[in-house]
PDB file of C-alpha atoms in Angstrom:
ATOM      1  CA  UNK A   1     -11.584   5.136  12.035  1.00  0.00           C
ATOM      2  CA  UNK A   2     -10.846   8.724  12.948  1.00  0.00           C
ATOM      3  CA  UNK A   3     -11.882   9.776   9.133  1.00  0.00           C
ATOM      4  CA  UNK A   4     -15.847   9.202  10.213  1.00  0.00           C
ATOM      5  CA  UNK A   5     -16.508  12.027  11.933  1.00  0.00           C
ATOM      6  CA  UNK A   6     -13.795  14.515  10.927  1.00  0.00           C
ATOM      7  CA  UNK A   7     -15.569  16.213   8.298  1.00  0.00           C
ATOM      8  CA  UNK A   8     -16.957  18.580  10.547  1.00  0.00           C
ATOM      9  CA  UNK A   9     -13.553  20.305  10.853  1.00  0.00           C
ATOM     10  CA  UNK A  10     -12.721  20.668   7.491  1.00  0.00           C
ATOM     11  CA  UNK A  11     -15.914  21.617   6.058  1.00  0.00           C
ATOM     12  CA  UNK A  12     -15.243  25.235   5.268  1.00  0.00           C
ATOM     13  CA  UNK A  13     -12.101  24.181   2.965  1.00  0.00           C
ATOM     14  CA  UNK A  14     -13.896  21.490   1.390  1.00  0.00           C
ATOM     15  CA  UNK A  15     -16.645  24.486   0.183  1.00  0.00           C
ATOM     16  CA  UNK A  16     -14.150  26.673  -1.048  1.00  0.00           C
ATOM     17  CA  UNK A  17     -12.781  23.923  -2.926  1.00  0.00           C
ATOM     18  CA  UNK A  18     -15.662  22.380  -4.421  1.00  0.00           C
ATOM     19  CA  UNK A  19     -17.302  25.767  -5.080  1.00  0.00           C
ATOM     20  CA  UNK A  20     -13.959  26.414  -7.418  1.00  0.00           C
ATOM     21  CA  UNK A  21     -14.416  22.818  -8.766  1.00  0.00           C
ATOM     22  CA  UNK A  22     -17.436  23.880  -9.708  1.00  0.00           C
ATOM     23  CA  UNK A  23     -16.691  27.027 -11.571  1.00  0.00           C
ATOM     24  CA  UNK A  24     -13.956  24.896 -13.080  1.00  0.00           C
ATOM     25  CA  UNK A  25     -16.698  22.226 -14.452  1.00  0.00           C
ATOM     26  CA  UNK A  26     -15.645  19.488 -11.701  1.00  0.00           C
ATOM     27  CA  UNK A  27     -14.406  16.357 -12.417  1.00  0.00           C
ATOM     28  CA  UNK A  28     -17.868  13.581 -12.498  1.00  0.00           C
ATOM     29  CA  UNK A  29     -17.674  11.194  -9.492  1.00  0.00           C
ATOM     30  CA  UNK A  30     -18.402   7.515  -9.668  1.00  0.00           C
ATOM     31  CA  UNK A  31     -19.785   4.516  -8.268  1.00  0.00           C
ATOM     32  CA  UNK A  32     -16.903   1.666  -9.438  1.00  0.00           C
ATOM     33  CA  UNK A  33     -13.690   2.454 -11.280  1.00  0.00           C
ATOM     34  CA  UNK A  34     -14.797   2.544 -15.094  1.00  0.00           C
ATOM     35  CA  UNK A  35     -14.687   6.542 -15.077  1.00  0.00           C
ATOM     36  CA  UNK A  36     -11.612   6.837 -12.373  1.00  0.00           C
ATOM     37  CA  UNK A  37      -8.691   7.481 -14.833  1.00  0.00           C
ATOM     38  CA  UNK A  38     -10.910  10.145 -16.863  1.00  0.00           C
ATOM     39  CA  UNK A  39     -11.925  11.802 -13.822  1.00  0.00           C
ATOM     40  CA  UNK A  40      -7.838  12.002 -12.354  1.00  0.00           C
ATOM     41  CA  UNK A  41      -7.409  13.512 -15.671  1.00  0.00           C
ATOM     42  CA  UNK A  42      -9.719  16.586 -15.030  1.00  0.00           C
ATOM     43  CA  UNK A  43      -8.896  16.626 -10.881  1.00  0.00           C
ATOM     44  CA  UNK A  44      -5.249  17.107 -12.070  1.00  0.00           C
ATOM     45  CA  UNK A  45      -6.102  20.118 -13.564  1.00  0.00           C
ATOM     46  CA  UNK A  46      -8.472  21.073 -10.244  1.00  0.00           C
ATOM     47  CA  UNK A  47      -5.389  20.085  -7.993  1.00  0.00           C
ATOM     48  CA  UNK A  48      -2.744  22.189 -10.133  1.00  0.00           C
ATOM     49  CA  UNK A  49      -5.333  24.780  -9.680  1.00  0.00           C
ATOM     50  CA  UNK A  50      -5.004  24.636  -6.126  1.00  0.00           C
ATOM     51  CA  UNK A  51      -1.470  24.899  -4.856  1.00  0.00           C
ATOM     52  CA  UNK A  52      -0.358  20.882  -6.175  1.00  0.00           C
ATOM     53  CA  UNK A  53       3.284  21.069  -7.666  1.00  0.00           C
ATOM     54  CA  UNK A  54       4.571  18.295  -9.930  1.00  0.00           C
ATOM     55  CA  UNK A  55       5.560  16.109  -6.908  1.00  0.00           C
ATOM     56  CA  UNK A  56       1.755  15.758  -6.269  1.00  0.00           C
ATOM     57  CA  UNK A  57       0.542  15.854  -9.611  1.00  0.00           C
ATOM     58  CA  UNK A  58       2.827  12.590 -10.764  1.00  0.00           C
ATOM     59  CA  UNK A  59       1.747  10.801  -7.141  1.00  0.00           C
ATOM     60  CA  UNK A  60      -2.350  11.297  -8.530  1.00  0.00           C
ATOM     61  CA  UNK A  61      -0.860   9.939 -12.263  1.00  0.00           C
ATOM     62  CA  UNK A  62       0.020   6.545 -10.525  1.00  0.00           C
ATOM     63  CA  UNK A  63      -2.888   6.589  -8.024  1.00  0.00           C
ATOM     64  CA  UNK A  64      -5.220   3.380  -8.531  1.00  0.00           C
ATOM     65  CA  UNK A  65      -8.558   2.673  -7.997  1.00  0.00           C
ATOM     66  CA  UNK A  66      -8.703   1.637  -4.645  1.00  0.00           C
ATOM     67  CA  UNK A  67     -11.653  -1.416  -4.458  1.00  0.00           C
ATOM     68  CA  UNK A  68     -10.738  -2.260  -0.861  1.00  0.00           C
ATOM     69  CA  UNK A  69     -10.954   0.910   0.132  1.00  0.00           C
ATOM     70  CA  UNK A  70     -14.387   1.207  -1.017  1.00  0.00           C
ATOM     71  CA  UNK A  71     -15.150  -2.001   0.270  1.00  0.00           C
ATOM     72  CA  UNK A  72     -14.290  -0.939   4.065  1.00  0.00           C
ATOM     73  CA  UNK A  73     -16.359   2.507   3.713  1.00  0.00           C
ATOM     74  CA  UNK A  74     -19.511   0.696   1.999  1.00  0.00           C
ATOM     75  CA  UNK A  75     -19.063  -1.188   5.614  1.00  0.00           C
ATOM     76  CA  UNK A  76     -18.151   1.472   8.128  1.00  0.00           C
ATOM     77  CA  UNK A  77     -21.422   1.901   9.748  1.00  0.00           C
ATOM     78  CA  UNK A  78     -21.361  -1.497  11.058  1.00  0.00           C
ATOM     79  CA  UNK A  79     -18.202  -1.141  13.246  1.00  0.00           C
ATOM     80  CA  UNK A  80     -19.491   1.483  15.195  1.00  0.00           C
ATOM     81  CA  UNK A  81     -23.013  -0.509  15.898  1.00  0.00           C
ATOM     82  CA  UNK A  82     -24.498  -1.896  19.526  1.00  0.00           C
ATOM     83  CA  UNK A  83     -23.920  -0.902  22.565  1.00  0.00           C
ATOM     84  CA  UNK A  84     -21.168   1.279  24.241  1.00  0.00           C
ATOM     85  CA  UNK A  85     -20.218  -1.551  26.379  1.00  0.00           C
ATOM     86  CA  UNK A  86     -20.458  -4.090  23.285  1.00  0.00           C
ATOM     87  CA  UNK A  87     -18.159  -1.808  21.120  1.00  0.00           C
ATOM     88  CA  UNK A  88     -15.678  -1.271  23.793  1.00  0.00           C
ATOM     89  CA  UNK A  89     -14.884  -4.696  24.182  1.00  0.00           C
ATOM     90  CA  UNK A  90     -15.001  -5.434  20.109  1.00  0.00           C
ATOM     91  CA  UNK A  91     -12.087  -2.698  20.221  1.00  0.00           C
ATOM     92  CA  UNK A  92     -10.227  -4.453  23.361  1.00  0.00           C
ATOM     93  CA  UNK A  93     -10.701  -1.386  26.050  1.00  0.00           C
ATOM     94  CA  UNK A  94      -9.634  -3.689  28.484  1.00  0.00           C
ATOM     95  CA  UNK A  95      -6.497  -3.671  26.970  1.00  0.00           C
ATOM     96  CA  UNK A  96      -6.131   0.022  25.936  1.00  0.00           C
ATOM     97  CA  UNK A  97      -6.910   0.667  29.638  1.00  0.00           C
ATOM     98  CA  UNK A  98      -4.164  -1.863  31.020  1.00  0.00           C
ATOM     99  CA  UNK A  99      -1.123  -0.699  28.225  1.00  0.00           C
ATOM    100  CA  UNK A 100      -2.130   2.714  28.305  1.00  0.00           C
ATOM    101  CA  UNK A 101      -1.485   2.743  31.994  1.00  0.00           C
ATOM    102  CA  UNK A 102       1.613   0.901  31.347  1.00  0.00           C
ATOM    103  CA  UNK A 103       2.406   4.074  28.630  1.00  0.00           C
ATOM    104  CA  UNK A 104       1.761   6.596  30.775  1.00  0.00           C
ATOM    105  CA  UNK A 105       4.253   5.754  33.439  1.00  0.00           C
ATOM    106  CA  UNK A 106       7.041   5.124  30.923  1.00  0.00           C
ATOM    107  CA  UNK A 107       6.142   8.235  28.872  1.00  0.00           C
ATOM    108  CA  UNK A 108       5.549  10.641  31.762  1.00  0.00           C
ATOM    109  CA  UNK A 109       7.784  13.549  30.632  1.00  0.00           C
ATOM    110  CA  UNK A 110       5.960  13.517  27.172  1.00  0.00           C
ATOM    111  CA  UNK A 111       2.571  13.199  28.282  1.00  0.00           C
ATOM    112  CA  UNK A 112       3.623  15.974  30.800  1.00  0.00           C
ATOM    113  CA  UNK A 113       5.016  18.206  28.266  1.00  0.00           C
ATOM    114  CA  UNK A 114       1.925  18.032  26.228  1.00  0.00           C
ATOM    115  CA  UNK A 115      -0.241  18.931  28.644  1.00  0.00           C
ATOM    116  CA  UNK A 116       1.610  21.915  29.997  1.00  0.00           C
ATOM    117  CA  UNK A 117       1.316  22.776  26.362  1.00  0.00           C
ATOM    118  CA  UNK A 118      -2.258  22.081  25.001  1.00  0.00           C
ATOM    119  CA  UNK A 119      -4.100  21.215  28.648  1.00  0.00           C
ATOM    120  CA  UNK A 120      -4.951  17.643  27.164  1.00  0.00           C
ATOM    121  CA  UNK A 121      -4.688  14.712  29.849  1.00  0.00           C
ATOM    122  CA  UNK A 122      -2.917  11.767  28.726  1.00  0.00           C
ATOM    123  CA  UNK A 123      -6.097   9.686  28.900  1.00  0.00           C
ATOM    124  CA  UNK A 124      -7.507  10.688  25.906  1.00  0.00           C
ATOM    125  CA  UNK A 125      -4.025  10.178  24.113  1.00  0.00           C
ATOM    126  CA  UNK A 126      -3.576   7.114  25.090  1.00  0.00           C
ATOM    127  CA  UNK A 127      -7.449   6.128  24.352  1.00  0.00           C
ATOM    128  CA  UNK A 128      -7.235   7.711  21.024  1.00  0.00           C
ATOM    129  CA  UNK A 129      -3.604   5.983  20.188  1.00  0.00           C
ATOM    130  CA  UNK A 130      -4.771   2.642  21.093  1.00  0.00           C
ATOM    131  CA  UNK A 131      -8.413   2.352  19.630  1.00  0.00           C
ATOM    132  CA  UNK A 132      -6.867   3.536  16.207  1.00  0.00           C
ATOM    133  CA  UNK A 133      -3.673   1.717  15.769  1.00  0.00           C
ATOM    134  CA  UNK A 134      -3.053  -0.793  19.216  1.00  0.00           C
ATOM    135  CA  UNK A 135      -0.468   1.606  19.993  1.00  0.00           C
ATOM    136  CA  UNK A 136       1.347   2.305  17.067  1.00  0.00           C
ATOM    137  CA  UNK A 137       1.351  -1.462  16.409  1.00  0.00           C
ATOM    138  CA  UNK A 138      -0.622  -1.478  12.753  1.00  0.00           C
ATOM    139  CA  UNK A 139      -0.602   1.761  11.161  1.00  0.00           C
ATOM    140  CA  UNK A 140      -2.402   0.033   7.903  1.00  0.00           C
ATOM    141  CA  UNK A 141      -1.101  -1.008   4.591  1.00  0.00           C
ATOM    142  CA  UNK A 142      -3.047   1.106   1.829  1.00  0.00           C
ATOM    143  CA  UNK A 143      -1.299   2.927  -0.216  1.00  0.00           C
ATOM    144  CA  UNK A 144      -2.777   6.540   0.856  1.00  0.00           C
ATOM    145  CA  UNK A 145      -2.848   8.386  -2.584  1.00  0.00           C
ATOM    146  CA  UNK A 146      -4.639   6.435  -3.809  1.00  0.00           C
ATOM    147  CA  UNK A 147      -7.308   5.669  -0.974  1.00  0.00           C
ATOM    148  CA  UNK A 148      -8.103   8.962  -0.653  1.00  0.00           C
ATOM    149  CA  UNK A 149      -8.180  10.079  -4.008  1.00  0.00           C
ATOM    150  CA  UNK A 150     -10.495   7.166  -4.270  1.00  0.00           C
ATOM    151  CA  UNK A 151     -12.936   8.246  -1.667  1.00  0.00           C
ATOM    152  CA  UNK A 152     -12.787  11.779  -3.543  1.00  0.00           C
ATOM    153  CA  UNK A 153     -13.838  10.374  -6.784  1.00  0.00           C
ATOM    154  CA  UNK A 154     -16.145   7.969  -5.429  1.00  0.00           C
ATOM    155  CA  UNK A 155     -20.074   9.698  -5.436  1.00  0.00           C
ATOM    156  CA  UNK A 156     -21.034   8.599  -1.823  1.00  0.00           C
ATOM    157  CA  UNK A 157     -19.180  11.444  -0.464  1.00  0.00           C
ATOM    158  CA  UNK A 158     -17.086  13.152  -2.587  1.00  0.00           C
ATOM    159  CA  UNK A 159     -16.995  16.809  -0.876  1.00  0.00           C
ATOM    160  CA  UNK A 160     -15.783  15.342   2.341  1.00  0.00           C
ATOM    161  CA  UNK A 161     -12.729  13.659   0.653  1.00  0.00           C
ATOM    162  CA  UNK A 162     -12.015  16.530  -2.130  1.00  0.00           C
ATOM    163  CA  UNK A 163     -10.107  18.563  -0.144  1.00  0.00           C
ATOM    164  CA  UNK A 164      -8.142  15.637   1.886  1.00  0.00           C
ATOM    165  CA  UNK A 165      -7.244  14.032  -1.286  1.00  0.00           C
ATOM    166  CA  UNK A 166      -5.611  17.827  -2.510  1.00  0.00           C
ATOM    167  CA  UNK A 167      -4.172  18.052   1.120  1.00  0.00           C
ATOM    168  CA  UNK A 168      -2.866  14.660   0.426  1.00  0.00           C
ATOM    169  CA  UNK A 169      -0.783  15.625  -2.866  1.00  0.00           C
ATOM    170  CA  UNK A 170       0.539  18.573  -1.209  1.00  0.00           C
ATOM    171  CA  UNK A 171       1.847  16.555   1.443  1.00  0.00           C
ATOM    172  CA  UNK A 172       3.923  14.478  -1.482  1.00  0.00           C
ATOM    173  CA  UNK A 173       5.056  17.629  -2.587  1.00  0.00           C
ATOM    174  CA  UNK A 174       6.096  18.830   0.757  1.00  0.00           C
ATOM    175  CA  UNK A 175       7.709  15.393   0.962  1.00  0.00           C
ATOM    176  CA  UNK A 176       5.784  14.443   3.862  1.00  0.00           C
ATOM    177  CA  UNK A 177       4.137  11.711   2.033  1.00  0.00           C
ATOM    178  CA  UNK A 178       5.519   9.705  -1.038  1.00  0.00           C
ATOM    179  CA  UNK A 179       3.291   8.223  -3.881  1.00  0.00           C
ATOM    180  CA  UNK A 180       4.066   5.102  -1.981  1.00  0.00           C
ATOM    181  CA  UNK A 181       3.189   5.915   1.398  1.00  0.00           C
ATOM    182  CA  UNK A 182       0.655   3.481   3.311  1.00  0.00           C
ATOM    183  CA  UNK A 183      -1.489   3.987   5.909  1.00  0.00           C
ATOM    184  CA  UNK A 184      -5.127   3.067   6.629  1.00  0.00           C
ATOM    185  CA  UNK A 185      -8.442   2.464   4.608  1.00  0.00           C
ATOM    186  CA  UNK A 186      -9.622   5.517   4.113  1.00  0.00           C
ATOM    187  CA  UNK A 187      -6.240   7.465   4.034  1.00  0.00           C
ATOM    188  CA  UNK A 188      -5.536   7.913   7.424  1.00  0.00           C
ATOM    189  CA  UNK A 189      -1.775   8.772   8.404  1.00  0.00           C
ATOM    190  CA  UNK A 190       0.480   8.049  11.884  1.00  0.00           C
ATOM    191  CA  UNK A 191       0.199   6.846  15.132  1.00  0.00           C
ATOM    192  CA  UNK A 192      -3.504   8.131  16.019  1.00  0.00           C
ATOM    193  CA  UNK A 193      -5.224   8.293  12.004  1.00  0.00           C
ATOM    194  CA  UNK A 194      -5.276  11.916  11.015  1.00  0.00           C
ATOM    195  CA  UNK A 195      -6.625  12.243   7.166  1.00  0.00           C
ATOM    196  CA  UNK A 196      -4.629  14.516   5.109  1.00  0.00           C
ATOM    197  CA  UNK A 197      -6.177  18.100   5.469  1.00  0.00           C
ATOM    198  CA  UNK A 198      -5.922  17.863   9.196  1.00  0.00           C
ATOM    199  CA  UNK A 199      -2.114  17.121   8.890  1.00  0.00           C
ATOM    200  CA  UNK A 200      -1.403  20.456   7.485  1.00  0.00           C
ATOM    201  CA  UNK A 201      -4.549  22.512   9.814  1.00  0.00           C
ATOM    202  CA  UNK A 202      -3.106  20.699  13.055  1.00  0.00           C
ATOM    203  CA  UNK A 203       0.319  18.808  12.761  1.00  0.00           C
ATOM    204  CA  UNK A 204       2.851  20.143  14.500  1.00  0.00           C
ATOM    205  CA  UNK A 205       6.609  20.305  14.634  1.00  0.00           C
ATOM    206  CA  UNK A 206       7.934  18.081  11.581  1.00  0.00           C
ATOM    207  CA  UNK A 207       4.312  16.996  10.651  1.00  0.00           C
ATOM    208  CA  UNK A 208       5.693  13.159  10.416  1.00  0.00           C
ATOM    209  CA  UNK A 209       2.572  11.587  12.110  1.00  0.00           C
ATOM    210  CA  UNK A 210       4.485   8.182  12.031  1.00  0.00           C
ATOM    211  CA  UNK A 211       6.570   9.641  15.214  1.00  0.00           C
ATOM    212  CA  UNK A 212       4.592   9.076  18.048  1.00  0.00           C
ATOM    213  CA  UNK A 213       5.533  12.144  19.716  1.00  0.00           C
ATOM    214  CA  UNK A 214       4.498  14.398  16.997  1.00  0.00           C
ATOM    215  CA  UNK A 215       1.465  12.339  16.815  1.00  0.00           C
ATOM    216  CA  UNK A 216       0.175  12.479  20.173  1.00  0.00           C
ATOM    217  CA  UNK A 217       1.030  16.582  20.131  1.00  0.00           C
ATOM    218  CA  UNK A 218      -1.006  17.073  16.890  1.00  0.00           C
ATOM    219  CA  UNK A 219      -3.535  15.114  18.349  1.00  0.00           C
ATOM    220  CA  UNK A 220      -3.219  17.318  21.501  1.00  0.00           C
ATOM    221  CA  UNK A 221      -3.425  20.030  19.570  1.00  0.00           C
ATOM    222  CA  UNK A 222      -6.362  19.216  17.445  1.00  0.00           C
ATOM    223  CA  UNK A 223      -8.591  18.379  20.189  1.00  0.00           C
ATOM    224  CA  UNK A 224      -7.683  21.704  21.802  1.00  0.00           C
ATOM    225  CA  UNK A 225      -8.775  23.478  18.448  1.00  0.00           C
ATOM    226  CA  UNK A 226     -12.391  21.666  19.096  1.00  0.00           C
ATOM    227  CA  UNK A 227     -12.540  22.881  22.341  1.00  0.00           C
ATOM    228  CA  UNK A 228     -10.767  20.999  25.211  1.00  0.00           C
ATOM    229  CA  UNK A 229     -11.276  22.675  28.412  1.00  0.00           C
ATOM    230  CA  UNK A 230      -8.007  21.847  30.595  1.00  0.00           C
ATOM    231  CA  UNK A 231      -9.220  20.579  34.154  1.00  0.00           C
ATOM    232  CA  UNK A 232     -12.446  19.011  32.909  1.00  0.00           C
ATOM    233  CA  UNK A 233     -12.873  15.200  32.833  1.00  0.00           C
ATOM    234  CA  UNK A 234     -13.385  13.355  29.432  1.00  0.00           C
ATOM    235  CA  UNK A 235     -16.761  13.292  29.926  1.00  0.00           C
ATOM    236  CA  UNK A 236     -16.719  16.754  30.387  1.00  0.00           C
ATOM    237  CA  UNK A 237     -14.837  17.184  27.330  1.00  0.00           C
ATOM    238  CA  UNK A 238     -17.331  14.907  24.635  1.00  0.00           C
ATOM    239  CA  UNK A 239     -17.700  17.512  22.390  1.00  0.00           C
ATOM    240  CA  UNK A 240     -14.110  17.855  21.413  1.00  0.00           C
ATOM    241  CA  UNK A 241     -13.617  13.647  21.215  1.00  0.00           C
ATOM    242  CA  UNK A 242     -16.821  14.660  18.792  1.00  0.00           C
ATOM    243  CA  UNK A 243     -14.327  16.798  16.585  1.00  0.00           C
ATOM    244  CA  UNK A 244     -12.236  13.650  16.559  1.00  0.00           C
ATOM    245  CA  UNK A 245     -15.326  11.333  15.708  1.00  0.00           C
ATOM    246  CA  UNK A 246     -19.009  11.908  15.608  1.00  0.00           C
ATOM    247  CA  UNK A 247     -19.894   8.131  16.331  1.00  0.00           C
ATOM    248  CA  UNK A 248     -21.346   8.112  19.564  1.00  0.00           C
ATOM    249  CA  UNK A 249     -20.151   4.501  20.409  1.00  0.00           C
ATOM    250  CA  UNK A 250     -16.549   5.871  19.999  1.00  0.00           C
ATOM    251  CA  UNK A 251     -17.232   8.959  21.607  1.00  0.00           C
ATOM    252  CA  UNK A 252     -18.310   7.411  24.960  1.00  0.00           C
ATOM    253  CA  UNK A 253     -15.288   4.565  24.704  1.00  0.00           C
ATOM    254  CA  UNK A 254     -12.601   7.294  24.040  1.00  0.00           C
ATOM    255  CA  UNK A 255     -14.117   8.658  27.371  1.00  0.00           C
ATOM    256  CA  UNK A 256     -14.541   5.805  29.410  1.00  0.00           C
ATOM    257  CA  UNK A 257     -10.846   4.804  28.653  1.00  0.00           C
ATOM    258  CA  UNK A 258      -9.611   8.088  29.029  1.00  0.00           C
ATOM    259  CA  UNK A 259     -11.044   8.284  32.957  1.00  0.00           C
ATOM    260  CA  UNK A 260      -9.367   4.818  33.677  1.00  0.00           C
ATOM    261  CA  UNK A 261      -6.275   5.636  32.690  1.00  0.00           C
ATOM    262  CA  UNK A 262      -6.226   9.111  34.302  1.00  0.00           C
ATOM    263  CA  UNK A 263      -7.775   7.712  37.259  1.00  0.00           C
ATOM    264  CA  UNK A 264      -4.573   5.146  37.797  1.00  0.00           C
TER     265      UNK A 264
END
């Protein structure tokens, strides 16, 4: 669910782009799939326009519209609702808490090596890893081109997704994604969910977010981008787990697990 608040981070780039969609005469967005092949037509040309190579542009040719997709984001608000305490144990904390205890005694020298190097705890990691994918144990099944370049057609919120869903086919031409690549509902990639544009702003080292090492460093390295201060608590640290995701439920879980794993 990591998509639902990072917007924030890629806002400038999604400007630029949509303010040279615009001079281009931008592809129309939609409400249900009638207009989606017309519209890849014209984003082809926007994508080209922007740095996709042929790679890319044949991954958006096959891309379909994506109903489940749409069907999970029409319902995202509700997964986030109640209480902190409610939503925590909807998302199994006690669990995250107990593995990611378990995780950070058998991944010490990682989790040490990435905090020498970004000053994140392995709390927060370990919070973050768990809450979006148990652990690296479902890491979704939609097919990611075409999620995203759903989302981006799709008129709810189209200059959020615009520049994730060009990230997305630049990825397929870097060869870091493929036209079948799967990953979560809303186009979320790897271990801990990053969407597309953040991949190429914050992955690090081969940028295959399905390795949980470069995972957990790119999400090390993200949250230090937002503003992790080294030495503070999670608590301490909310507004950078609010780079991560604005939902305040999550926000306070990703927190409360963090301490309890730090504090083991």
């Amino acid at each position: 669910m990591a998509f639902f608040a990072k917007g924030k981070i890629f806002a400038a780039a999604a400007l630029m782009m949509l303010a040279a969609a615009t001079a281009a005469q931008a592809a129309q967005c939609g409400n249900n799939g009638a207009g989606f092949e017309a519209w890849k037509a014209e984003f082809a040309a926007e994508a080209k326009a922007n740095g996709v190579g042929s790679k890319g542009l044949a991954a958006l040719a096959n891309a379909t519209y994506a109903k489940r997709t749409i069907a999970a984001d029409r319902a995202i608000h509700k997964a986030f609702g109640g209480s902190v305490e409610a939503f925590m144990k909807r998302r199994g904390a006690s669990t995250i808490i107990s593995k990611g205890r378990s995780l950070k005694k058998s991944n010490a020298a990682l989790f040490d090596k990435i905090e020498r190097t970004y000053g994140v705890t392995p709390g927060v990691l370990l919070a973050i890893w768990g809450m979006e994918t148990g652990f690296g144990s479902f890491l979704g099944k939609q097919n990611t081109v075409s999620a995203i370049v759903t989302l981006a057609y799709d008129c709810r919120r189209p200059e959020f997704f615009y520049p994730h869903a060009v990230a997305a086919l630049k990825l397929v031409d870097r060869g870091a994604l493929s036209a079948s690549s799967v990953g979560a509902m809303h186009g979320e990639i790897g271990h801990t969910q990053f969407l597309p544009g953040n991949v190429l702003k914050y992955g690090v080292g081969s940028g295959n977010l399905r390795d949980k090492a470069t995972a957990l460093a790119s999400t090390a390295n993200f949250l230090k981008a937002h503003g992790w201060q080294a030495g503070a608590s999670a608590q301490a640290n909310l507004g950078a787990i609010a780079g991560w995701n604005d939902a305040s439920n999550y926000q306070q879980a990703i927190a409360r697990i963090a301490t309890a794993i730090d504090g083991d």
